[in-house]
mmCIF file of C-alpha atoms in Angstrom:
data_model
loop_
_atom_site.group_PDB
_atom_site.id
_atom_site.type_symbol
_atom_site.label_atom_id
_atom_site.label_comp_id
_atom_site.label_asym_id
_atom_site.label_seq_id
_atom_site.Cartn_x
_atom_site.Cartn_y
_atom_site.Cartn_z
ATOM 1 C CA SER A 1 41.223 68.593 151.294
ATOM 2 C CA GLN A 2 44.296 69.698 149.401
ATOM 3 C CA GLN A 3 47.408 67.584 149.360
ATOM 4 C CA GLY A 4 50.059 70.241 149.812
ATOM 5 C CA GLU A 5 50.429 73.115 152.196
ATOM 6 C CA GLU A 6 52.964 75.839 151.603
ATOM 7 C CA ASP A 7 54.684 77.828 154.289
ATOM 8 C CA PRO A 8 54.868 80.762 154.625
ATOM 9 C CA GLN A 9 51.724 82.014 152.913
ATOM 10 C CA ALA A 10 53.494 85.279 152.114
ATOM 11 C CA LEU A 11 57.155 86.275 152.031
ATOM 12 C CA SER A 12 58.689 89.677 151.398
ATOM 13 C CA ILE A 13 62.450 90.087 150.994
ATOM 14 C CA GLN A 14 64.983 92.486 149.509
ATOM 15 C CA GLU A 15 66.392 91.990 146.045
ATOM 16 C CA GLY A 16 69.542 89.905 146.176
ATOM 17 C CA GLU A 17 68.470 87.907 149.234
ATOM 18 C CA ASN A 18 67.569 84.228 149.127
ATOM 19 C CA ALA A 19 63.954 83.088 149.385
ATOM 20 C CA THR A 20 62.930 79.766 150.895
ATOM 21 C CA MET A 21 59.465 78.260 150.674
ATOM 22 C CA ASN A 22 58.316 75.011 152.197
ATOM 23 C CA CYS A 23 55.682 72.487 151.210
ATOM 24 C CA SER A 24 54.203 69.652 153.228
ATOM 25 C CA TYR A 25 52.039 66.908 151.817
ATOM 26 C CA LYS A 26 49.935 64.093 153.171
ATOM 27 C CA THR A 27 50.097 60.941 151.074
ATOM 28 C CA SER A 28 52.721 59.032 149.127
ATOM 29 C CA ILE A 29 53.832 60.607 145.870
ATOM 30 C CA ASN A 30 55.568 59.766 142.595
ATOM 31 C CA ASN A 31 57.021 63.233 142.294
ATOM 32 C CA LEU A 32 56.714 66.752 143.598
ATOM 33 C CA GLN A 33 56.659 69.774 141.343
ATOM 34 C CA TRP A 34 56.978 73.501 141.821
ATOM 35 C CA TYR A 35 55.119 76.047 139.714
ATOM 36 C CA ARG A 36 55.168 79.794 139.456
ATOM 37 C CA GLN A 37 52.231 82.097 138.770
ATOM 38 C CA ASN A 38 52.595 85.728 137.846
ATOM 39 C CA SER A 39 49.631 87.925 138.682
ATOM 40 C CA GLY A 40 46.698 87.258 136.368
ATOM 41 C CA ARG A 41 48.477 84.501 134.452
ATOM 42 C CA GLY A 42 48.488 80.740 134.265
ATOM 43 C CA LEU A 43 50.960 78.563 136.122
ATOM 44 C CA VAL A 44 54.361 77.757 134.709
ATOM 45 C CA HIS A 45 56.311 74.635 135.608
ATOM 46 C CA LEU A 46 59.653 75.281 137.325
ATOM 47 C CA ILE A 47 61.104 71.988 138.471
ATOM 48 C CA LEU A 48 60.188 68.378 139.224
ATOM 49 C CA ILE A 49 61.809 66.138 141.821
ATOM 50 C CA ARG A 50 61.078 62.440 141.960
ATOM 51 C CA SER A 51 60.359 60.531 145.152
ATOM 52 C CA ASN A 52 63.748 58.774 144.992
ATOM 53 C CA GLU A 53 65.655 62.061 144.702
ATOM 54 C CA ARG A 54 66.715 64.257 147.612
ATOM 55 C CA GLU A 55 67.897 67.427 145.892
ATOM 56 C CA LYS A 56 67.695 69.029 142.483
ATOM 57 C CA HIS A 57 69.043 72.237 140.971
ATOM 58 C CA SER A 58 67.949 74.360 138.046
ATOM 59 C CA GLY A 59 69.673 77.701 137.582
ATOM 60 C CA ARG A 60 68.966 79.756 140.728
ATOM 61 C CA LEU A 61 66.466 77.184 141.989
ATOM 62 C CA ARG A 62 67.246 74.442 144.473
ATOM 63 C CA VAL A 63 64.620 71.938 145.528
ATOM 64 C CA THR A 64 64.905 69.393 148.318
ATOM 65 C CA LEU A 65 62.601 66.527 149.138
ATOM 66 C CA ASP A 66 62.321 64.607 152.390
ATOM 67 C CA THR A 67 59.855 61.767 151.909
ATOM 68 C CA SER A 68 60.174 60.643 155.532
ATOM 69 C CA LYS A 69 58.846 64.038 156.653
ATOM 70 C CA LYS A 70 56.607 64.446 153.610
ATOM 71 C CA SER A 71 58.068 67.853 152.931
ATOM 72 C CA SER A 72 59.881 69.811 150.241
ATOM 73 C CA SER A 73 61.551 73.183 150.052
ATOM 74 C CA LEU A 74 62.214 75.572 147.194
ATOM 75 C CA LEU A 75 65.164 77.938 147.471
ATOM 76 C CA ILE A 76 65.547 80.845 145.073
ATOM 77 C CA THR A 77 69.013 82.346 145.345
ATOM 78 C CA ALA A 78 70.013 85.937 144.561
ATOM 79 C CA SER A 79 66.409 87.019 144.138
ATOM 80 C CA ARG A 80 65.368 89.554 141.515
ATOM 81 C CA ALA A 81 62.355 91.843 141.259
ATOM 82 C CA ALA A 82 61.122 89.645 138.407
ATOM 83 C CA ASP A 83 60.840 86.709 140.841
ATOM 84 C CA THR A 84 57.830 88.404 142.423
ATOM 85 C CA ALA A 85 55.032 85.856 141.951
ATOM 86 C CA SER A 86 53.095 83.117 143.698
ATOM 87 C CA TYR A 87 54.761 79.733 143.992
ATOM 88 C CA PHE A 88 52.894 76.468 144.291
ATOM 89 C CA CYS A 89 53.959 72.951 145.047
ATOM 90 C CA ALA A 90 52.059 70.103 143.434
ATOM 91 C CA THR A 91 52.189 66.407 144.115
ATOM 92 C CA GLY A 92 52.134 64.149 141.092
ATOM 93 C CA GLY A 93 50.556 60.756 141.291
ATOM 94 C CA ALA A 94 49.512 58.229 138.696
ATOM 95 C CA GLN A 95 46.596 60.289 137.448
ATOM 96 C CA LYS A 96 46.239 63.545 139.325
ATOM 97 C CA LEU A 97 48.260 66.645 140.030
ATOM 98 C CA VAL A 98 47.195 68.210 143.324
ATOM 99 C CA PHE A 99 48.270 71.705 144.317
ATOM 100 C CA GLY A 100 48.884 73.445 147.586
ATOM 101 C CA GLN A 101 47.665 76.914 148.514
ATOM 102 C CA GLY A 102 50.798 78.725 147.418
ATOM 103 C CA THR A 103 53.337 81.196 148.770
ATOM 104 C CA ARG A 104 53.125 84.783 147.608
ATOM 105 C CA LEU A 105 56.675 86.083 147.176
ATOM 106 C CA THR A 106 57.431 89.792 146.911
ATOM 107 C CA ILE A 107 60.920 90.991 146.037
ATOM 108 C CA ASN A 108 61.527 94.598 147.052
ATOM 109 C CA PRO A 109 64.029 96.594 144.948
ATOM 110 C CA ASN B 1 52.675 76.356 118.897
ATOM 111 C CA ALA B 2 49.642 77.601 120.878
ATOM 112 C CA GLY B 3 49.917 75.177 123.829
ATOM 113 C CA VAL B 4 46.749 75.321 125.940
ATOM 114 C CA THR B 5 44.036 77.752 124.908
ATOM 115 C CA GLN B 6 40.990 78.605 126.994
ATOM 116 C CA THR B 7 37.882 80.384 125.779
ATOM 117 C CA PRO B 8 36.378 82.667 126.841
ATOM 118 C CA LYS B 9 38.812 84.704 128.940
ATOM 119 C CA PHE B 10 36.105 86.598 130.837
ATOM 120 C CA ARG B 11 32.430 85.977 131.393
ATOM 121 C CA VAL B 12 29.655 87.334 133.570
ATOM 122 C CA LEU B 13 26.657 85.080 134.167
ATOM 123 C CA LYS B 14 23.411 85.534 135.982
ATOM 124 C CA THR B 15 22.457 83.000 138.627
ATOM 125 C CA GLY B 16 20.834 80.014 136.984
ATOM 126 C CA GLN B 17 22.359 80.531 133.541
ATOM 127 C CA SER B 18 24.451 77.869 131.899
ATOM 128 C CA MET B 19 27.715 78.044 130.014
ATOM 129 C CA THR B 20 30.538 75.931 128.651
ATOM 130 C CA LEU B 21 34.226 76.671 128.990
ATOM 131 C CA LEU B 22 36.406 75.283 126.237
ATOM 132 C CA CYS B 23 39.969 74.083 126.621
ATOM 133 C CA ALA B 24 42.036 73.106 123.605
ATOM 134 C CA GLN B 25 45.588 71.742 123.537
ATOM 135 C CA ASP B 26 47.782 71.050 120.549
ATOM 136 C CA MET B 27 50.491 68.980 122.251
ATOM 137 C CA ASN B 28 48.797 65.587 121.885
ATOM 138 C CA HIS B 29 48.668 65.196 125.672
ATOM 139 C CA GLU B 30 46.649 62.361 127.133
ATOM 140 C CA TYR B 31 45.789 64.020 130.430
ATOM 141 C CA MET B 32 43.721 67.165 130.867
ATOM 142 C CA TYR B 33 42.467 68.952 133.983
ATOM 143 C CA TRP B 34 40.112 71.665 135.100
ATOM 144 C CA TYR B 35 40.969 73.647 138.240
ATOM 145 C CA ARG B 36 39.388 76.561 139.987
ATOM 146 C CA GLN B 37 41.399 79.156 141.856
ATOM 147 C CA ASP B 38 39.924 81.197 144.661
ATOM 148 C CA PRO B 39 41.757 83.681 146.921
ATOM 149 C CA GLY B 40 43.568 81.862 149.719
ATOM 150 C CA MET B 41 42.495 78.449 148.417
ATOM 151 C CA GLY B 42 45.130 77.735 145.825
ATOM 152 C CA LEU B 43 44.073 75.523 142.917
ATOM 153 C CA ARG B 44 41.426 72.894 143.477
ATOM 154 C CA LEU B 45 40.833 70.095 140.998
ATOM 155 C CA ILE B 46 37.307 69.988 139.578
ATOM 156 C CA HIS B 47 37.446 67.169 137.016
ATOM 157 C CA TYR B 48 40.123 65.513 134.990
ATOM 158 C CA SER B 49 40.509 63.199 132.026
ATOM 159 C CA VAL B 50 43.104 60.517 131.365
ATOM 160 C CA GLY B 51 42.195 60.105 127.718
ATOM 161 C CA GLU B 52 39.642 60.668 125.018
ATOM 162 C CA GLY B 53 36.180 59.600 126.146
ATOM 163 C CA THR B 54 37.107 59.312 129.837
ATOM 164 C CA THR B 55 36.510 61.710 132.722
ATOM 165 C CA ALA B 56 36.821 61.538 136.494
ATOM 166 C CA LYS B 57 35.888 63.663 139.487
ATOM 167 C CA GLY B 58 38.402 65.752 141.374
ATOM 168 C CA GLU B 59 38.139 67.501 144.745
ATOM 169 C CA VAL B 60 35.234 69.858 143.975
ATOM 170 C CA PRO B 61 33.105 68.378 141.152
ATOM 171 C CA ASP B 62 29.629 69.385 142.337
ATOM 172 C CA GLY B 63 27.817 71.768 139.991
ATOM 173 C CA TYR B 64 30.113 70.995 137.053
ATOM 174 C CA ASN B 65 30.115 68.516 134.195
ATOM 175 C CA VAL B 66 32.827 67.745 131.679
ATOM 176 C CA SER B 67 33.287 66.008 128.365
ATOM 177 C CA ARG B 68 36.306 64.826 126.389
ATOM 178 C CA LEU B 69 34.924 63.807 123.005
ATOM 179 C CA LYS B 70 38.165 64.667 121.223
ATOM 180 C CA LYS B 71 41.652 64.206 122.593
ATOM 181 C CA GLN B 72 42.565 67.846 122.097
ATOM 182 C CA ASN B 73 39.474 69.332 123.755
ATOM 183 C CA PHE B 74 38.188 69.288 127.319
ATOM 184 C CA LEU B 75 34.911 71.074 128.023
ATOM 185 C CA LEU B 76 33.701 72.269 131.414
ATOM 186 C CA GLY B 77 29.985 72.937 131.780
ATOM 187 C CA LEU B 78 27.991 74.796 134.381
ATOM 188 C CA GLU B 79 24.343 73.803 134.060
ATOM 189 C CA SER B 80 22.911 76.292 136.553
ATOM 190 C CA ALA B 81 25.462 78.847 137.679
ATOM 191 C CA ALA B 82 25.606 79.925 141.320
ATOM 192 C CA PRO B 83 27.477 82.851 142.920
ATOM 193 C CA SER B 84 29.705 80.298 144.693
ATOM 194 C CA GLN B 85 31.076 79.401 141.255
ATOM 195 C CA THR B 86 32.576 82.852 140.827
ATOM 196 C CA SER B 87 36.234 82.023 140.367
ATOM 197 C CA VAL B 88 39.139 81.863 137.973
ATOM 198 C CA TYR B 89 39.155 78.591 136.047
ATOM 199 C CA PHE B 90 42.316 77.042 134.695
ATOM 200 C CA CYS B 91 42.700 74.215 132.252
ATOM 201 C CA ALA B 92 45.903 72.213 132.044
ATOM 202 C CA SER B 93 47.257 69.311 130.061
ATOM 203 C CA SER B 94 50.054 66.901 130.730
ATOM 204 C CA PRO B 95 51.900 64.093 129.030
ATOM 205 C CA HIS B 96 51.930 60.847 130.928
ATOM 206 C CA TRP B 97 54.903 58.553 131.299
ATOM 207 C CA GLY B 98 53.636 56.316 134.072
ATOM 208 C CA GLU B 99 53.294 59.387 136.264
ATOM 209 C CA ILE B 100 52.138 62.938 135.909
ATOM 210 C CA THR B 101 55.011 65.160 134.835
ATOM 211 C CA GLU B 102 54.991 68.754 133.728
ATOM 212 C CA ALA B 103 51.552 70.323 133.310
ATOM 213 C CA PHE B 104 50.933 73.116 130.840
ATOM 214 C CA PHE B 105 48.346 75.714 131.783
ATOM 215 C CA GLY B 106 46.035 77.967 129.882
ATOM 216 C CA GLN B 107 45.713 81.643 130.722
ATOM 217 C CA GLY B 108 42.529 81.204 132.726
ATOM 218 C CA THR B 109 38.877 82.187 132.494
ATOM 219 C CA ARG B 110 37.589 84.720 134.972
ATOM 220 C CA LEU B 111 33.939 83.920 135.675
ATOM 221 C CA THR B 112 31.631 86.101 137.706
ATOM 222 C CA VAL B 113 28.157 84.883 138.659
ATOM 223 C CA VAL B 114 25.789 87.611 139.808
#
Protein backbone atom coordinates (compact mmCIF):
# COMPACT_ATOMS: atom_id res chain seq x y z
CA SER A 1 0.00 0.00 0.00
CA GLN A 2 1.09 3.58 -0.51
CA GLN A 3 2.96 5.43 2.17
CA GLY A 4 1.24 8.80 2.02
CA GLU A 5 -2.37 9.83 1.94
CA GLU A 6 -3.39 13.34 1.03
CA ASP A 7 -6.44 15.12 2.30
CA PRO A 8 -8.61 16.45 0.79
CA GLN A 9 -8.62 14.58 -2.51
CA ALA A 10 -9.95 17.68 -4.24
CA LEU A 11 -10.03 21.35 -3.26
CA SER A 12 -11.61 24.27 -5.07
CA ILE A 13 -11.06 27.84 -3.89
CA GLN A 14 -11.20 31.41 -5.18
CA GLU A 15 -8.13 33.18 -6.47
CA GLY A 16 -6.40 35.04 -3.67
CA GLU A 17 -7.47 32.60 -0.95
CA ASN A 18 -5.08 30.28 0.84
CA ALA A 19 -5.02 26.56 0.08
CA THR A 20 -4.07 23.93 2.64
CA MET A 21 -3.40 20.29 1.87
CA ASN A 22 -2.52 17.58 4.34
CA CYS A 23 -0.49 14.40 4.07
CA SER A 24 -0.31 11.47 6.45
CA TYR A 25 2.25 8.71 6.26
CA LYS A 26 2.82 5.38 7.92
CA THR A 27 6.48 4.63 8.60
CA SER A 28 9.54 6.55 9.71
CA ILE A 29 11.05 8.89 7.14
CA ASN A 30 14.26 10.76 6.34
CA ASN A 31 12.39 13.57 4.66
CA LEU A 32 9.05 14.51 3.18
CA GLN A 33 8.70 16.22 -0.16
CA TRP A 34 5.92 17.97 -2.01
CA TYR A 35 5.52 17.86 -5.78
CA ARG A 36 3.23 19.54 -8.24
CA GLN A 37 1.80 18.07 -11.43
CA ASN A 38 0.12 20.12 -14.10
CA SER A 39 -2.37 18.26 -16.26
CA GLY A 40 -0.63 15.89 -18.66
CA ARG A 41 2.85 16.70 -17.39
CA GLY A 42 5.49 15.16 -15.18
CA LEU A 43 5.91 16.02 -11.52
CA VAL A 44 7.96 18.98 -10.40
CA HIS A 45 9.64 19.19 -7.01
CA LEU A 46 8.42 22.04 -4.79
CA ILE A 47 9.96 21.68 -1.37
CA LEU A 48 11.68 19.19 0.94
CA ILE A 49 11.48 19.12 4.72
CA ARG A 50 13.73 16.88 6.77
CA SER A 51 12.54 14.76 9.68
CA ASN A 52 14.30 17.04 12.19
CA GLU A 53 12.60 20.17 10.83
CA ARG A 54 9.16 21.41 11.83
CA GLU A 55 8.48 24.16 9.30
CA LYS A 56 9.90 25.38 6.02
CA HIS A 57 9.07 28.25 3.68
CA SER A 58 9.66 28.80 -0.01
CA GLY A 59 8.03 31.83 -1.60
CA ARG A 60 4.25 31.41 -1.16
CA LEU A 61 4.68 27.85 0.11
CA ARG A 62 4.78 26.85 3.75
CA VAL A 63 5.30 23.26 4.79
CA THR A 64 4.98 21.84 8.29
CA LEU A 65 5.95 18.42 9.55
CA ASP A 66 4.79 16.67 12.70
CA THR A 67 6.68 13.40 13.03
CA SER A 68 4.81 12.44 16.20
CA LYS A 69 1.55 12.46 14.23
CA LYS A 70 3.20 11.31 11.00
CA SER A 71 1.65 14.18 9.12
CA SER A 72 2.58 17.18 7.00
CA SER A 73 0.72 20.11 5.55
CA LEU A 74 1.33 22.32 2.53
CA LEU A 75 -0.03 25.85 2.58
CA ILE A 76 -0.14 27.93 -0.59
CA THR A 77 -0.85 31.56 0.23
CA ALA A 78 -2.52 34.12 -2.04
CA SER A 79 -3.43 31.50 -4.61
CA ARG A 80 -3.32 32.21 -8.34
CA ALA A 81 -5.08 30.57 -11.28
CA ALA A 82 -1.69 29.17 -12.31
CA ASP A 83 -1.58 27.16 -9.06
CA THR A 84 -4.29 24.89 -10.45
CA ALA A 85 -2.64 21.45 -10.44
CA SER A 86 -2.38 18.21 -8.50
CA TYR A 87 -0.12 18.19 -5.47
CA PHE A 88 1.56 15.10 -4.10
CA CYS A 89 3.49 14.39 -0.96
CA ALA A 90 6.30 11.86 -1.09
CA THR A 91 8.26 10.27 1.69
CA GLY A 92 11.98 9.91 1.11
CA GLY A 93 13.86 7.04 2.62
CA ALA A 94 17.30 5.61 2.05
CA GLN A 95 16.44 4.18 -1.35
CA LYS A 96 12.85 4.84 -2.31
CA LEU A 97 10.56 7.78 -2.86
CA VAL A 98 6.95 6.80 -2.19
CA PHE A 99 4.05 9.01 -3.23
CA GLY A 100 0.58 9.59 -1.92
CA GLN A 101 -2.57 9.78 -4.02
CA GLY A 102 -2.53 13.54 -4.43
CA THR A 103 -4.80 16.53 -3.94
CA ARG A 104 -6.36 18.11 -7.00
CA LEU A 105 -6.40 21.88 -6.48
CA THR A 106 -8.56 24.17 -8.60
CA ILE A 107 -8.23 27.93 -8.33
CA ASN A 108 -11.28 29.78 -9.63
CA PRO A 109 -10.70 33.27 -11.09
CA ASN B 1 20.28 20.27 -20.47
CA ALA B 2 17.57 17.70 -21.33
CA GLY B 3 17.05 16.29 -17.81
CA VAL B 4 14.96 13.11 -17.97
CA THR B 5 13.72 11.97 -21.37
CA GLN B 6 11.20 9.20 -21.93
CA THR B 7 10.48 7.47 -25.21
CA PRO B 8 7.97 6.88 -26.62
CA LYS B 9 5.42 9.44 -25.43
CA PHE B 10 2.39 7.45 -26.60
CA ARG B 11 1.88 3.83 -27.52
CA VAL B 12 -1.01 1.50 -28.21
CA LEU B 13 -0.38 -2.22 -27.79
CA LYS B 14 -2.47 -5.28 -28.37
CA THR B 15 -2.87 -7.75 -25.53
CA GLY B 16 0.09 -10.09 -25.48
CA GLN B 17 2.50 -7.80 -27.32
CA SER B 18 5.76 -6.73 -25.79
CA MET B 19 7.49 -3.38 -25.63
CA THR B 20 10.29 -1.49 -23.93
CA LEU B 21 10.07 2.00 -22.50
CA LEU B 22 13.32 3.92 -22.43
CA CYS B 23 14.33 6.47 -19.83
CA ALA B 24 17.48 8.52 -20.24
CA GLN B 25 18.93 11.09 -17.83
CA ASP B 26 21.90 13.36 -18.34
CA MET B 27 22.40 14.51 -14.74
CA ASN B 28 24.68 11.67 -13.64
CA HIS B 29 22.14 10.58 -11.02
CA GLU B 30 22.66 7.29 -9.24
CA TYR B 31 19.01 6.54 -8.53
CA MET B 32 16.32 5.95 -11.13
CA TYR B 33 12.67 4.93 -10.80
CA TRP B 34 9.72 3.77 -12.82
CA TYR B 35 6.21 4.69 -11.64
CA ARG B 36 2.77 4.16 -13.03
CA GLN B 37 -0.04 6.63 -12.52
CA ASP B 38 -3.66 5.59 -12.64
CA PRO B 39 -6.71 7.77 -11.90
CA GLY B 40 -7.31 8.01 -8.15
CA MET B 41 -4.24 5.90 -7.37
CA GLY B 42 -1.49 8.47 -7.40
CA LEU B 43 1.97 7.22 -8.38
CA ARG B 44 2.93 3.66 -7.60
CA LEU B 45 6.52 2.48 -7.73
CA ILE B 46 7.14 -0.37 -10.17
CA HIS B 47 10.91 -0.89 -10.01
CA TYR B 48 13.88 1.20 -9.08
CA SER B 49 17.65 1.20 -9.38
CA VAL B 50 20.27 2.49 -6.98
CA GLY B 51 23.10 2.29 -9.48
CA GLU B 52 24.36 0.86 -12.72
CA GLY B 53 23.75 -2.89 -12.90
CA THR B 54 21.36 -2.98 -9.93
CA THR B 55 17.56 -3.10 -9.82
CA ALA B 56 14.94 -3.71 -7.15
CA LYS B 57 11.20 -4.27 -6.96
CA GLY B 58 8.78 -1.57 -5.90
CA GLU B 59 5.11 -1.78 -4.93
CA VAL B 60 3.70 -3.18 -8.20
CA PRO B 61 6.46 -5.08 -10.06
CA ASP B 62 4.44 -7.97 -11.49
CA GLY B 63 4.33 -8.06 -15.29
CA TYR B 64 7.32 -5.74 -15.67
CA ASN B 65 11.07 -6.18 -15.97
CA VAL B 66 13.81 -3.58 -15.89
CA SER B 67 17.46 -3.20 -16.74
CA ARG B 68 20.12 -0.62 -15.92
CA LEU B 69 23.09 -1.55 -18.09
CA LYS B 70 24.29 2.05 -18.30
CA LYS B 71 24.07 4.64 -15.56
CA GLN B 72 22.15 7.08 -17.72
CA ASN B 73 19.52 4.64 -18.96
CA PHE B 74 16.74 2.73 -17.23
CA LEU B 75 14.58 0.44 -19.36
CA LEU B 76 11.13 -0.84 -18.46
CA GLY B 77 9.89 -3.91 -20.32
CA LEU B 78 6.47 -5.44 -20.69
CA GLU B 79 6.85 -9.00 -21.93
CA SER B 80 3.17 -9.74 -22.51
CA ALA B 81 1.00 -6.66 -22.22
CA ALA B 82 -2.37 -6.85 -20.48
CA PRO B 83 -5.22 -4.31 -20.41
CA SER B 84 -4.52 -3.80 -16.68
CA GLN B 85 -1.21 -2.24 -17.72
CA THR B 86 -2.97 0.63 -19.45
CA SER B 87 -1.57 3.60 -17.58
CA VAL B 88 0.71 6.61 -17.71
CA TYR B 89 4.29 5.65 -16.92
CA PHE B 90 6.76 8.07 -15.41
CA CYS B 91 10.48 7.73 -15.06
CA ALA B 92 12.41 9.75 -12.51
CA SER B 93 15.98 10.14 -11.38
CA SER B 94 17.48 11.45 -8.19
CA PRO B 95 20.85 12.25 -6.72
CA HIS B 96 21.61 10.50 -3.48
CA TRP B 97 23.28 12.07 -0.48
CA GLY B 98 22.54 9.42 2.12
CA GLU B 99 18.85 9.95 1.47
CA ILE B 100 16.59 10.51 -1.47
CA THR B 101 16.31 14.20 -2.24
CA GLU B 102 14.74 15.94 -5.18
CA ALA B 103 13.53 13.66 -7.97
CA PHE B 104 13.40 14.82 -11.57
CA PHE B 105 10.62 13.44 -13.74
CA GLY B 106 10.20 12.76 -17.40
CA GLN B 107 7.10 13.85 -19.27
CA GLY B 108 5.48 10.43 -19.15
CA THR B 109 4.48 7.68 -21.56
CA ARG B 110 0.80 7.08 -22.11
CA LEU B 111 0.30 3.38 -22.81
CA THR B 112 -2.96 1.84 -23.90
CA VAL B 113 -3.34 -1.94 -24.10
CA VAL B 114 -6.33 -3.12 -26.12
